[in-house]
Amino acid sequence: MCDEKKSGDGAKWRHPVSLVFRIAGMGLAVAAAAVMATASECTVYADYYGARPRRVAYRDFPAFVYLVAAASIAAALEAVAIFLCVCGGKGAGRKAGAVLAPLLAAAAPALLYTSAGAAFAAGWDIYYYVEPSDRRLSVCASSVGSRFCAQVHVSMWLSLSAAVAVSLAEWAAAARGCHGGCGCGSCSDSDSDDSVCGHGCHSKH
């Protein structure tokens, strides 16, 4: 039988808490990508510089493109982690979890933190250069561009919140002895402690 004393009653809450944070992180990452992807084609007028109106999109800024891509990938990784949490407690699912868990634990937070950092670095002073004068024009100074900037800022904070949620999920899992998962799953078929988590299993019935 699995050793119930090893897990302790105090660790049982970490599995659902980790799962909740993973779901929240996935949802926030999807929202961050969606908000940024729709922050596009805002018309910014450059009459002051004698230039023609210009349509500005998130695709004009590499940091914002990276946020959309990274948040989308991180959401997909968290979906895999959630699947392993719910359905990967036995057999092949447990073996797959043992392989994927360290990758998920490292990749998703890294993508979210780096994309949020890049967006924060570029998002507070969004500008482009007007040709042929090569004068700098602030997007946020435009009455229309301010909406674009507002969406960018919302996406930045959503991405950062997703990174924090994923980190809290990893903390809850690691505190129970698991990495890249929600917590420990069911006991292995051999009744040994050589599972993905190594401990925290429930007794067999």
PDB file of N, CA and C in Angstrom, residues 110-156:
ATOM      1  N   ALA A 110       8.418  30.600 -18.303  1.00  0.00           N
ATOM      2  CA  ALA A 110       9.449  31.345 -19.029  1.00  0.00           C
ATOM      3  C   ALA A 110       8.850  32.142 -20.183  1.00  0.00           C
ATOM      4  N   LEU A 111       7.964  31.513 -20.945  1.00  0.00           N
ATOM      5  CA  LEU A 111       7.316  32.206 -22.061  1.00  0.00           C
ATOM      6  C   LEU A 111       6.492  33.387 -21.567  1.00  0.00           C
ATOM      7  N   LEU A 112       5.745  33.191 -20.499  1.00  0.00           N
ATOM      8  CA  LEU A 112       4.861  34.253 -20.011  1.00  0.00           C
ATOM      9  C   LEU A 112       5.643  35.412 -19.402  1.00  0.00           C
ATOM     10  N   TYR A 113       6.662  35.099 -18.616  1.00  0.00           N
ATOM     11  CA  TYR A 113       7.437  36.175 -17.993  1.00  0.00           C
ATOM     12  C   TYR A 113       8.239  36.972 -19.024  1.00  0.00           C
ATOM     13  N   THR A 114       8.860  36.272 -19.967  1.00  0.00           N
ATOM     14  CA  THR A 114       9.661  36.991 -20.958  1.00  0.00           C
ATOM     15  C   THR A 114       8.790  37.825 -21.887  1.00  0.00           C
ATOM     16  N   SER A 115       7.633  37.297 -22.263  1.00  0.00           N
ATOM     17  CA  SER A 115       6.754  38.075 -23.143  1.00  0.00           C
ATOM     18  C   SER A 115       6.167  39.272 -22.406  1.00  0.00           C
ATOM     19  N   ALA A 116       5.800  39.079 -21.140  1.00  0.00           N
ATOM     20  CA  ALA A 116       5.293  40.211 -20.362  1.00  0.00           C
ATOM     21  C   ALA A 116       6.381  41.265 -20.180  1.00  0.00           C
ATOM     22  N   GLY A 117       7.610  40.817 -19.904  1.00  0.00           N
ATOM     23  CA  GLY A 117       8.709  41.759 -19.752  1.00  0.00           C
ATOM     24  C   GLY A 117       8.983  42.545 -21.022  1.00  0.00           C
ATOM     25  N   ALA A 118       8.964  41.862 -22.157  1.00  0.00           N
ATOM     26  CA  ALA A 118       9.190  42.546 -23.432  1.00  0.00           C
ATOM     27  C   ALA A 118       8.083  43.543 -23.716  1.00  0.00           C
ATOM     28  N   ALA A 119       6.840  43.153 -23.421  1.00  0.00           N
ATOM     29  CA  ALA A 119       5.717  44.057 -23.664  1.00  0.00           C
ATOM     30  C   ALA A 119       5.765  45.266 -22.742  1.00  0.00           C
ATOM     31  N   PHE A 120       6.134  45.056 -21.478  1.00  0.00           N
ATOM     32  CA  PHE A 120       6.246  46.180 -20.553  1.00  0.00           C
ATOM     33  C   PHE A 120       7.355  47.132 -20.991  1.00  0.00           C
ATOM     34  N   ALA A 121       8.433  46.583 -21.506  1.00  0.00           N
ATOM     35  CA  ALA A 121       9.546  47.427 -21.944  1.00  0.00           C
ATOM     36  C   ALA A 121       9.150  48.311 -23.128  1.00  0.00           C
ATOM     37  N   ALA A 122       8.301  47.776 -24.005  1.00  0.00           N
ATOM     38  CA  ALA A 122       7.922  48.522 -25.212  1.00  0.00           C
ATOM     39  C   ALA A 122       6.585  49.232 -25.084  1.00  0.00           C
ATOM     40  N   GLY A 123       5.785  48.851 -24.114  1.00  0.00           N
ATOM     41  CA  GLY A 123       4.402  49.301 -24.091  1.00  0.00           C
ATOM     42  C   GLY A 123       4.129  50.637 -23.459  1.00  0.00           C
ATOM     43  N   TRP A 124       5.068  51.175 -22.705  1.00  0.00           N
ATOM     44  CA  TRP A 124       4.787  52.442 -22.041  1.00  0.00           C
ATOM     45  C   TRP A 124       5.051  53.640 -22.939  1.00  0.00           C
ATOM     46  N   ASP A 125       5.854  53.475 -23.956  1.00  0.00           N
ATOM     47  CA  ASP A 125       6.123  54.570 -24.893  1.00  0.00           C
ATOM     48  C   ASP A 125       6.090  54.002 -26.308  1.00  0.00           C
ATOM     49  N   ILE A 126       4.891  53.834 -26.833  1.00  0.00           N
ATOM     50  CA  ILE A 126       4.720  53.225 -28.144  1.00  0.00           C
ATOM     51  C   ILE A 126       4.836  54.320 -29.199  1.00  0.00           C
ATOM     52  N   TYR A 127       5.742  54.143 -30.123  1.00  0.00           N
ATOM     53  CA  TYR A 127       5.934  55.161 -31.145  1.00  0.00           C
ATOM     54  C   TYR A 127       6.423  54.516 -32.431  1.00  0.00           C
ATOM     55  N   TYR A 128       6.351  55.280 -33.497  1.00  0.00           N
ATOM     56  CA  TYR A 128       6.946  54.872 -34.764  1.00  0.00           C
ATOM     57  C   TYR A 128       7.504  56.112 -35.434  1.00  0.00           C
ATOM     58  N   TYR A 129       8.269  55.891 -36.488  1.00  0.00           N
ATOM     59  CA  TYR A 129       8.911  57.007 -37.187  1.00  0.00           C
ATOM     60  C   TYR A 129       8.169  57.307 -38.478  1.00  0.00           C
ATOM     61  N   VAL A 130       7.905  58.592 -38.686  1.00  0.00           N
ATOM     62  CA  VAL A 130       7.179  59.044 -39.857  1.00  0.00           C
ATOM     63  C   VAL A 130       8.157  59.302 -40.989  1.00  0.00           C
ATOM     64  N   GLU A 131       7.865  58.708 -42.129  1.00  0.00           N
ATOM     65  CA  GLU A 131       8.689  58.931 -43.304  1.00  0.00           C
ATOM     66  C   GLU A 131       8.044  60.011 -44.177  1.00  0.00           C
ATOM     67  N   PRO A 132       8.804  60.812 -44.917  1.00  0.00           N
ATOM     68  CA  PRO A 132      10.269  60.758 -45.060  1.00  0.00           C
ATOM     69  C   PRO A 132      11.011  61.607 -44.045  1.00  0.00           C
ATOM     70  N   SER A 133      10.256  62.306 -43.183  1.00  0.00           N
ATOM     71  CA  SER A 133      10.918  63.210 -42.235  1.00  0.00           C
ATOM     72  C   SER A 133      11.656  62.460 -41.142  1.00  0.00           C
ATOM     73  N   ASP A 134      11.283  61.188 -40.916  1.00  0.00           N
ATOM     74  CA  ASP A 134      11.895  60.355 -39.884  1.00  0.00           C
ATOM     75  C   ASP A 134      11.692  60.951 -38.492  1.00  0.00           C
ATOM     76  N   ARG A 135      10.570  61.637 -38.328  1.00  0.00           N
ATOM     77  CA  ARG A 135      10.232  62.191 -37.028  1.00  0.00           C
ATOM     78  C   ARG A 135       9.509  61.148 -36.198  1.00  0.00           C
ATOM     79  N   ARG A 136       9.741  61.179 -34.925  1.00  0.00           N
ATOM     80  CA  ARG A 136       9.122  60.203 -34.029  1.00  0.00           C
ATOM     81  C   ARG A 136       7.709  60.644 -33.659  1.00  0.00           C
ATOM     82  N   LEU A 137       6.747  59.716 -33.782  1.00  0.00           N
ATOM     83  CA  LEU A 137       5.356  60.003 -33.446  1.00  0.00           C
ATOM     84  C   LEU A 137       4.878  59.036 -32.368  1.00  0.00           C
ATOM     85  N   SER A 138       4.378  59.578 -31.286  1.00  0.00           N
ATOM     86  CA  SER A 138       3.844  58.753 -30.208  1.00  0.00           C
ATOM     87  C   SER A 138       2.455  58.267 -30.573  1.00  0.00           C
ATOM     88  N   VAL A 139       2.252  56.969 -30.535  1.00  0.00           N
ATOM     89  CA  VAL A 139       0.951  56.405 -30.862  1.00  0.00           C
ATOM     90  C   VAL A 139      -0.071  56.783 -29.802  1.00  0.00           C
ATOM     91  N   CYS A 140       0.319  56.753 -28.543  1.00  0.00           N
ATOM     92  CA  CYS A 140      -0.613  56.995 -27.444  1.00  0.00           C
ATOM     93  C   CYS A 140      -1.084  58.444 -27.391  1.00  0.00           C
ATOM     94  N   ALA A 141      -0.354  59.350 -28.018  1.00  0.00           N
ATOM     95  CA  ALA A 141      -0.758  60.756 -28.021  1.00  0.00           C
ATOM     96  C   ALA A 141      -1.946  60.997 -28.929  1.00  0.00           C
ATOM     97  N   SER A 142      -2.202  60.088 -29.853  1.00  0.00           N
ATOM     98  CA  SER A 142      -3.329  60.222 -30.759  1.00  0.00           C
ATOM     99  C   SER A 142      -4.619  59.847 -30.051  1.00  0.00           C
ATOM    100  N   SER A 143      -5.697  60.571 -30.372  1.00  0.00           N
ATOM    101  CA  SER A 143      -6.980  60.276 -29.744  1.00  0.00           C
ATOM    102  C   SER A 143      -7.481  58.888 -30.132  1.00  0.00           C
ATOM    103  N   VAL A 144      -7.141  58.432 -31.332  1.00  0.00           N
ATOM    104  CA  VAL A 144      -7.511  57.090 -31.766  1.00  0.00           C
ATOM    105  C   VAL A 144      -6.496  56.074 -31.267  1.00  0.00           C
ATOM    106  N   GLY A 145      -5.229  56.469 -31.275  1.00  0.00           N
ATOM    107  CA  GLY A 145      -4.182  55.560 -30.823  1.00  0.00           C
ATOM    108  C   GLY A 145      -4.258  55.250 -29.349  1.00  0.00           C
ATOM    109  N   SER A 146      -4.906  56.115 -28.573  1.00  0.00           N
ATOM    110  CA  SER A 146      -5.020  55.856 -27.138  1.00  0.00           C
ATOM    111  C   SER A 146      -5.797  54.566 -26.881  1.00  0.00           C
ATOM    112  N   ARG A 147      -6.753  54.236 -27.744  1.00  0.00           N
ATOM    113  CA  ARG A 147      -7.478  52.974 -27.599  1.00  0.00           C
ATOM    114  C   ARG A 147      -6.542  51.797 -27.848  1.00  0.00           C
ATOM    115  N   PHE A 148      -5.702  51.916 -28.854  1.00  0.00           N
ATOM    116  CA  PHE A 148      -4.707  50.885 -29.134  1.00  0.00           C
ATOM    117  C   PHE A 148      -3.811  50.679 -27.917  1.00  0.00           C
ATOM    118  N   CYS A 149      -3.330  51.782 -27.346  1.00  0.00           N
ATOM    119  CA  CYS A 149      -2.436  51.685 -26.188  1.00  0.00           C
ATOM    120  C   CYS A 149      -3.145  51.084 -24.984  1.00  0.00           C
ATOM    121  N   ALA A 150      -4.427  51.412 -24.823  1.00  0.00           N
ATOM    122  CA  ALA A 150      -5.177  50.848 -23.705  1.00  0.00           C
ATOM    123  C   ALA A 150      -5.267  49.328 -23.822  1.00  0.00           C
ATOM    124  N   GLN A 151      -5.513  48.833 -25.030  1.00  0.00           N
ATOM    125  CA  GLN A 151      -5.576  47.380 -25.233  1.00  0.00           C
ATOM    126  C   GLN A 151      -4.218  46.736 -24.989  1.00  0.00           C
ATOM    127  N   VAL A 152      -3.162  47.401 -25.429  1.00  0.00           N
ATOM    128  CA  VAL A 152      -1.817  46.879 -25.204  1.00  0.00           C
ATOM    129  C   VAL A 152      -1.531  46.766 -23.708  1.00  0.00           C
ATOM    130  N   HIS A 153      -1.902  47.784 -22.957  1.00  0.00           N
ATOM    131  CA  HIS A 153      -1.629  47.773 -21.523  1.00  0.00           C
ATOM    132  C   HIS A 153      -2.434  46.687 -20.814  1.00  0.00           C
ATOM    133  N   VAL A 154      -3.688  46.508 -21.222  1.00  0.00           N
ATOM    134  CA  VAL A 154      -4.498  45.431 -20.639  1.00  0.00           C
ATOM    135  C   VAL A 154      -3.855  44.079 -20.924  1.00  0.00           C
ATOM    136  N   SER A 155      -3.397  43.881 -22.148  1.00  0.00           N
ATOM    137  CA  SER A 155      -2.762  42.617 -22.517  1.00  0.00           C
ATOM    138  C   SER A 155      -1.483  42.379 -21.720  1.00  0.00           C
ATOM    139  N   MET A 156      -0.721  43.436 -21.497  1.00  0.00           N
ATOM    140  CA  MET A 156       0.508  43.314 -20.709  1.00  0.00           C
ATOM    141  C   MET A 156       0.211  42.794 -19.308  1.00  0.00           C
TER     142      MET A 156
END
